[in-house]
Coordinates of C-alpha atoms and ligand atoms in Angstrom, one line a residue:
X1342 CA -154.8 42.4 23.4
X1343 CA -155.2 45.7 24.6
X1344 CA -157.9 48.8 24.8
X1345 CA -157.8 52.5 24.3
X1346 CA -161.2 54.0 25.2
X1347 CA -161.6 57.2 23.6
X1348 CA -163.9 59.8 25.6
X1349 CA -165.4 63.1 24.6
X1350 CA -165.6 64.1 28.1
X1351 CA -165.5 62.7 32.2
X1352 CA -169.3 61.6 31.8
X1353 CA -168.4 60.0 28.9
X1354 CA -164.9 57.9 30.2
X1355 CA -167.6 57.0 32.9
X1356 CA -169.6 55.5 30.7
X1357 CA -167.2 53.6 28.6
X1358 CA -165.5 52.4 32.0
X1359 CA -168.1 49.3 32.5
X1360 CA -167.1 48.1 29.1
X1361 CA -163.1 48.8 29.7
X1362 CA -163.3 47.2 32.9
X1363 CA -164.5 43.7 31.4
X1364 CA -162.5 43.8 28.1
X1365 CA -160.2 41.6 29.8
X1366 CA -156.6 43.7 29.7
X1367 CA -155.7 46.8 31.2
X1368 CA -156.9 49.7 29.1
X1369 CA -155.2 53.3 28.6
X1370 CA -158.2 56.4 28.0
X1371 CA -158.0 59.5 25.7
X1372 CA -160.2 62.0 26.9
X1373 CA -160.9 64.5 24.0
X1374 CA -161.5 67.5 26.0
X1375 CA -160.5 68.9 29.1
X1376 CA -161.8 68.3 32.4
X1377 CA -161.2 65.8 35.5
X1378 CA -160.8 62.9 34.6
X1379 CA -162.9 59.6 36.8
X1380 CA -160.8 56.9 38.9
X1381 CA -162.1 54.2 35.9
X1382 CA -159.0 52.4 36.5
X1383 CA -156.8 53.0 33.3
X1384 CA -153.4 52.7 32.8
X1385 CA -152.8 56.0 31.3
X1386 CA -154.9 58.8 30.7
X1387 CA -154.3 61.2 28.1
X1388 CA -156.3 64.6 27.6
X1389 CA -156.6 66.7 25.2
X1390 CA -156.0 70.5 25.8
X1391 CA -159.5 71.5 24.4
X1392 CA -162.3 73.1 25.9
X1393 CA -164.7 71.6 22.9
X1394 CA -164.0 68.8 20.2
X1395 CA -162.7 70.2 17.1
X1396 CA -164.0 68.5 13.7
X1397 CA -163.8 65.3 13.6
X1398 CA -161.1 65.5 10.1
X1399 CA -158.9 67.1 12.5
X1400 CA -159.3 65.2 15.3
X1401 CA -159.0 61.7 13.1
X1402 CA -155.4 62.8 11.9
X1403 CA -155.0 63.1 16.0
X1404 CA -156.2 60.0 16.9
X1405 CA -154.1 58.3 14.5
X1406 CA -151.2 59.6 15.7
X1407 CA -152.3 57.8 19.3
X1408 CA -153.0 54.5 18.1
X1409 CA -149.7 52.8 19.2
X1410 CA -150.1 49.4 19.3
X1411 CA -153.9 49.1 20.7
X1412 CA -155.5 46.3 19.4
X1413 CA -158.6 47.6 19.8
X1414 CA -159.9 51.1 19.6
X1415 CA -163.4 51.9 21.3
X1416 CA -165.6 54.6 22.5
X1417 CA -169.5 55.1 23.7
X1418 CA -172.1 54.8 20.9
X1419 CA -173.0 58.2 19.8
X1420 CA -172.5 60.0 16.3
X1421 CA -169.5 62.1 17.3
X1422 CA -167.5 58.5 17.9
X1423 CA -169.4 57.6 15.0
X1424 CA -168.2 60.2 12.5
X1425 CA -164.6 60.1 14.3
X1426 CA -164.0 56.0 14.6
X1427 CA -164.9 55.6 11.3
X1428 CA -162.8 58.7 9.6
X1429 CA -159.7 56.8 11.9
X1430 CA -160.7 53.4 10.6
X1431 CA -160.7 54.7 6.8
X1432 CA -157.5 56.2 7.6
X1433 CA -155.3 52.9 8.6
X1434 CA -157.8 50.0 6.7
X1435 CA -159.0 49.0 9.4
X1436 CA -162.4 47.8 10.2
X1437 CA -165.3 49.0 12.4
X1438 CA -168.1 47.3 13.9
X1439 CA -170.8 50.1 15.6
X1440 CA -173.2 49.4 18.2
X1441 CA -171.6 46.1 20.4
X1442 CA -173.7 44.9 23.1
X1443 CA -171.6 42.3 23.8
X1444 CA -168.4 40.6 23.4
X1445 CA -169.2 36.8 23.2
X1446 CA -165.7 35.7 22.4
X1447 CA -162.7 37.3 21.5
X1448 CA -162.9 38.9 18.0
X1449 CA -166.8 38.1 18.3
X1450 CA -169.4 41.2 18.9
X1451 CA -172.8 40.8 19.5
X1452 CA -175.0 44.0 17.9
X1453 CA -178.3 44.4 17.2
X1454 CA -179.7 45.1 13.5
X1455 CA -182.8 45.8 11.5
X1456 CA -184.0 48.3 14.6
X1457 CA -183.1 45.7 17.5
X1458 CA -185.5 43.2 16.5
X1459 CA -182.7 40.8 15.8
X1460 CA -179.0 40.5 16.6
X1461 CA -176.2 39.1 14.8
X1462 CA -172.7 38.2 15.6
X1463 CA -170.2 40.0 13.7
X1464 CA -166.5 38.6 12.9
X1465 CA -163.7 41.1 11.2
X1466 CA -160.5 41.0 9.7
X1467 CA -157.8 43.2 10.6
X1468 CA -156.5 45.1 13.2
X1469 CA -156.7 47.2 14.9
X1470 CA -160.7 46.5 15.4
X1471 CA -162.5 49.7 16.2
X1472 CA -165.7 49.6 17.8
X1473 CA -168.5 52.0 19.4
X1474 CA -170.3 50.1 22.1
X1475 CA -173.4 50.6 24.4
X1476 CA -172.7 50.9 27.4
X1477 CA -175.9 49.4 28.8
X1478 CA -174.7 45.6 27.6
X1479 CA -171.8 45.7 30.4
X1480 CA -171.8 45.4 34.2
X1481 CA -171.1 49.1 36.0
X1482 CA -167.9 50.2 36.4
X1483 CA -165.9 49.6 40.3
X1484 CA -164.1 53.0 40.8
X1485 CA -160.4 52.4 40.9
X1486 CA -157.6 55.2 40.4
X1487 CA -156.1 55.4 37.5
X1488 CA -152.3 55.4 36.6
X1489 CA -150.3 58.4 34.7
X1490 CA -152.2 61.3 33.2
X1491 CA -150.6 63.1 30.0
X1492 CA -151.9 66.1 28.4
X1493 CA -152.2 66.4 24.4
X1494 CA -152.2 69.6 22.8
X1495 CA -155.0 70.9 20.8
X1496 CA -155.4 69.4 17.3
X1497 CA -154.1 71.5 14.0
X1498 CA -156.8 73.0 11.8
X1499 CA -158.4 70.0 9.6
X1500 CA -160.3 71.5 6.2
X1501 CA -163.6 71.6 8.5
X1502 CA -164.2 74.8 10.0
X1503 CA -167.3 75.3 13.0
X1504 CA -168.3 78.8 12.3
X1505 CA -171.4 78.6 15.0
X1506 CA -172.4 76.6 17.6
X1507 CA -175.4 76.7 19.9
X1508 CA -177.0 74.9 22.5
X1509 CA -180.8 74.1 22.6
X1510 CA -181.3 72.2 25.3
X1511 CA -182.2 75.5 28.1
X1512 CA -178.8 73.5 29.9
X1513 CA -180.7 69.9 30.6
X1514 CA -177.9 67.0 30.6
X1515 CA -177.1 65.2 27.9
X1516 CA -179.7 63.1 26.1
X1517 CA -177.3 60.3 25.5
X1518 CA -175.7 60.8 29.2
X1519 CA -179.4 61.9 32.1
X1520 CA -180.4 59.2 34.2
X1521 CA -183.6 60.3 33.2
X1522 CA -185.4 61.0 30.3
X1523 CA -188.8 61.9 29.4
X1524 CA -189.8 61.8 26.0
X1525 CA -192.8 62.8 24.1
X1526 CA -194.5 61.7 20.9
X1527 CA -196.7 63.5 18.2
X1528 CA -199.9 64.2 20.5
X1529 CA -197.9 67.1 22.1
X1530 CA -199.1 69.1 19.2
X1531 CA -196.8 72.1 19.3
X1532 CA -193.9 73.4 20.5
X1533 CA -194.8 75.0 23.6
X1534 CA -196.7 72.6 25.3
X1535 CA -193.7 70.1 24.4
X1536 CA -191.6 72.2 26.2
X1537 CA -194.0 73.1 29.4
X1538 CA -195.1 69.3 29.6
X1539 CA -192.1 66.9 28.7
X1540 CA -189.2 69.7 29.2
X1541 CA -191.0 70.9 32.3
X1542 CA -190.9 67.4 33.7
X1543 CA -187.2 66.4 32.6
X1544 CA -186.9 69.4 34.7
X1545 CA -188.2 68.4 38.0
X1546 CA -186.6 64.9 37.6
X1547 CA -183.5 66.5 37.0
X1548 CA -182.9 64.7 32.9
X1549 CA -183.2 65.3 29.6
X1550 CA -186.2 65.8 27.4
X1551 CA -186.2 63.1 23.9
X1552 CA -188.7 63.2 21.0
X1553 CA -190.2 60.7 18.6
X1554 CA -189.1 61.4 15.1
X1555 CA -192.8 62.1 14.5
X1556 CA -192.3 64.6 17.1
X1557 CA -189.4 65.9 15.4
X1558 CA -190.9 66.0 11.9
X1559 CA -193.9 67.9 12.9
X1560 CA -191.5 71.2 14.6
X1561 CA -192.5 69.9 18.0
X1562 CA -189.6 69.1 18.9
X1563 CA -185.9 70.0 18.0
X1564 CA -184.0 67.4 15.4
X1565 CA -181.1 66.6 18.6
X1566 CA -184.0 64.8 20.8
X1567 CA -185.0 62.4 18.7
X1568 CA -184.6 58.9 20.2
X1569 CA -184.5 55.8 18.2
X1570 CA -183.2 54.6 15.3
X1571 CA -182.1 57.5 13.2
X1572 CA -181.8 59.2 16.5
X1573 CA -180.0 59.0 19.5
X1574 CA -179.6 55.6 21.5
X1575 CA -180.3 56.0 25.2
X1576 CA -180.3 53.9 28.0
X1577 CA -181.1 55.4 30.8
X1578 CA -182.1 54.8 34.7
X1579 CA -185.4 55.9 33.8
X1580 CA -187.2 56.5 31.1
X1581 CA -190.9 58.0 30.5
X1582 CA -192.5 57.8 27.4
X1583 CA -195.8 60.0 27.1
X1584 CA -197.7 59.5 24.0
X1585 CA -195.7 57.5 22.3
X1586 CA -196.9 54.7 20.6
X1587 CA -194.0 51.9 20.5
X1588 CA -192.5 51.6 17.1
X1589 CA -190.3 49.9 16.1
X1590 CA -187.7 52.6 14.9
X1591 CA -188.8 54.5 18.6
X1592 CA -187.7 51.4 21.0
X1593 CA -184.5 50.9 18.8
X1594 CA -183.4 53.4 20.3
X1595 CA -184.8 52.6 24.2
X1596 CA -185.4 50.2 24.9
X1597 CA -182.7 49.0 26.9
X1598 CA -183.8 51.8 29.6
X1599 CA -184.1 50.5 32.9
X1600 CA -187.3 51.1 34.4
X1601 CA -189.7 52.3 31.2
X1602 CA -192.9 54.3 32.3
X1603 CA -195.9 54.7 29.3
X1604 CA -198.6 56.8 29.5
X1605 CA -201.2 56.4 26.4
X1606 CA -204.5 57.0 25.6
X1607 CA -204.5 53.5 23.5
X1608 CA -204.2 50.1 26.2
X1609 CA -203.3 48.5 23.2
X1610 CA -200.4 50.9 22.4
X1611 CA -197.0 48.7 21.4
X1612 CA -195.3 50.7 23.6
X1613 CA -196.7 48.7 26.9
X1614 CA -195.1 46.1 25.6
X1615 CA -191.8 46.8 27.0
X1616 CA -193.1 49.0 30.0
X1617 CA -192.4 48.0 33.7
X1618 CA -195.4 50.4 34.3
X1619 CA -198.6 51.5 32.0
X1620 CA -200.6 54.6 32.4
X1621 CA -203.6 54.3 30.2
X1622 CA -204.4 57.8 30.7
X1623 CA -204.6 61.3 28.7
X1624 CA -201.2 62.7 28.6
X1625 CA -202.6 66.1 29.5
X1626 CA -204.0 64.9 32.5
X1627 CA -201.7 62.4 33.6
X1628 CA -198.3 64.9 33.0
X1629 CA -199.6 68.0 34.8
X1630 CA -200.6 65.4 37.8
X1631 CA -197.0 64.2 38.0
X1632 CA -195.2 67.7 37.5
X1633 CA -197.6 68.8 40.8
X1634 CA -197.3 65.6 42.5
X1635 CA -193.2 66.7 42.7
X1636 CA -193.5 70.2 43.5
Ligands
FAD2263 C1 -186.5 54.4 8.3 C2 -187.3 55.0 9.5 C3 -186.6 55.4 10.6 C4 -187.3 55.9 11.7 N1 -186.6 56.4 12.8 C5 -187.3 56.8 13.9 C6 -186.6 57.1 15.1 O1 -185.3 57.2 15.2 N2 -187.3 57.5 16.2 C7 -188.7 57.5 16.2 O2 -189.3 57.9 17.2 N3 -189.3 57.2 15.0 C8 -188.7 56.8 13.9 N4 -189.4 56.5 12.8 C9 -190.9 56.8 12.8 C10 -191.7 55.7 13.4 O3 -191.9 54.7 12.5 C11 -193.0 56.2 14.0 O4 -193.7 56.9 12.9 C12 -192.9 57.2 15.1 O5 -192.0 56.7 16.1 C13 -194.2 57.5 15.7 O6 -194.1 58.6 16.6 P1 -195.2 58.8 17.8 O7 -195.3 57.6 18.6 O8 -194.9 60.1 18.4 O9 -196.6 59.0 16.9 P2 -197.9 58.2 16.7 O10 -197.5 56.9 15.9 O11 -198.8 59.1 16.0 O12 -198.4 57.7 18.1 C14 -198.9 58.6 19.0 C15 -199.4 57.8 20.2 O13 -199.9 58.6 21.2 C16 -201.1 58.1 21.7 N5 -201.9 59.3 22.1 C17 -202.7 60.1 21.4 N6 -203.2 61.1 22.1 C18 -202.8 60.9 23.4 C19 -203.0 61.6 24.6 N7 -203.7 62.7 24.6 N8 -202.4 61.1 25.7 C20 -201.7 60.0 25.7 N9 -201.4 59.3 24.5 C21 -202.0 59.7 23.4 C22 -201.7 57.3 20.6 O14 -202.5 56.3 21.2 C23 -200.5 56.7 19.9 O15 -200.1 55.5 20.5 C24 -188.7 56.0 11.7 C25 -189.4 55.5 10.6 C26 -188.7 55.1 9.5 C27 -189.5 54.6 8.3

């Protein structure tokens, strides 16, 4: 039994570590881009000589070239190890199981389905087994130093070429990565106040602004933020939720947040549910208070 943990980046090795760490074998790392790399306590760390991932055809004809004999291949939930796991997988026949919470017993992962309200228990055949997991189902990672470091050169051209790239995030962290996140949900209303209300307040807390795909659909916010189920899965140390009403599809994607703050107009809003703390209260009032209340 052994592990390589693919990475996009240092954040991202550190966030994989927890679940390298109790896999139960040492574990080697390839770190698609360049950077330092955290003591996670691998066996060998390879990096790739990139400043930014190149398309994912390219990068799958890499990867395959690494797999040695790993028995299993993982990385950090997210669609770029999505899109690159499972262009690898297709590439040796091998299968893929996205979204592991837990390993129960060997060749057994727990994940959840139909939004999170269940969870099965999924067996494969095959190897190796290539899996993207979430990070917030395992312990947190001890810091220990890691062994050898090798670099990789860039990929070759694949057929996809990135002819623009651009950033819309005014430099917040990563959705997927911020300790904090503070989301907002259709009663925003435009664009603007999103951004002075929910990205002003990801701002003082230092995190990352999310969206509900309500949000999203009505231009208030941009496609990237939306959290949930056809969005991006986040787990952070905190996580504020301000009008958002508690769907379903919304906490999919959530709801394993440590400490969930909702503030809503509506007591009875599904999203108290799962809150550690409730603010029935207008979001207009209630963010502008907060946003002060730090300055
Ligand atoms: C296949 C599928 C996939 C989906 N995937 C996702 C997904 O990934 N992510 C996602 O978010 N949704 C997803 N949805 C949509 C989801 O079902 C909900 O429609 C959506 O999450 C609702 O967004 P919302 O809470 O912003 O809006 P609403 O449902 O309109 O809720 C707004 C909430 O704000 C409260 N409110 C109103 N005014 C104020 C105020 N002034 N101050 C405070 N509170 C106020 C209301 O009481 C209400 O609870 C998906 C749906 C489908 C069918």
């Amino acid at each position: 039994m052994s592990l390589l943990l693919i990475a996009l980046n240092a954040a991202d090795a550190q966030a994989g570590a927890g679940f390298a760490q109790s896999f139960g074998s040492e574990f080697d790392v390839l770190v698609l881009t360049k950077g330092d790399v955290p003591a996670i306590g691998a066996r060998q760390v390879f990096s790739v000589d990139q400043a930014d991932l190149a398309p994912a055809d390219a990068m799958a004809t890499m990867v395959q070239g690494q797999l040695g004999n790993y028995t299993t291949i993982a990385a950090v939930s997210a669609m770029w190890s999505k899109d690159l796991l499972a262009r690898v997988a297709g590439l040796v026949d091998a299968p893929m199981v996205t979204d592991v919470i837990a390993i129960p017993a060997p060749g057994q992962y727990l994940r959840p389905i139909v939004a999170g309200s269940l969870l099965a228990t999924v067996e494969v055949d095959g190897a190796p087994v290539f899996l993207t997991i979430r990070p917030a189902g395992f312990a947190k990672p001890e810091e220990r130093a890691n062994g050898s470091t090798s670099s990789l050169g860039a990929p070759s051209n694949g057929v996809t070429v990135r002819t623009n790239k651009s950033a819309s995030q005014g430099g917040r962290p990563d959705l997927t990565q911020a300790k904090v996140v503070v989301s907002g949900g259709r009663p925003l209303g435009d664009a603007a106040t999103f951004e002075r209300l929910i990205g002003g307040l990801a701002d003082k807390l230092g995190g990352a602004a999310g969206a509900t795909r309500a949000a999203v659909d009505s231009g208030i916010a941009s496609n990237e933020l939306q959290v949930g189920q056809t969005g991006k899965i986040v787990a952070p140390d905190l996580y504020i939720a301000a009008g958002i009403s508690g769907s379903t599809q919304h906490m999919a994607g959530m709801k394993d947040s440590k400490i969930i703050v909702a503030i809503n107009t509506d007591g009875d809003a599904a999203i108290f549910q799962i809150a550690d703390y409730g603010l029935v209260m207008d979001l207009f009032e209630a963010l502008p208070a907060i946003q002060s209340a730090l300055d």
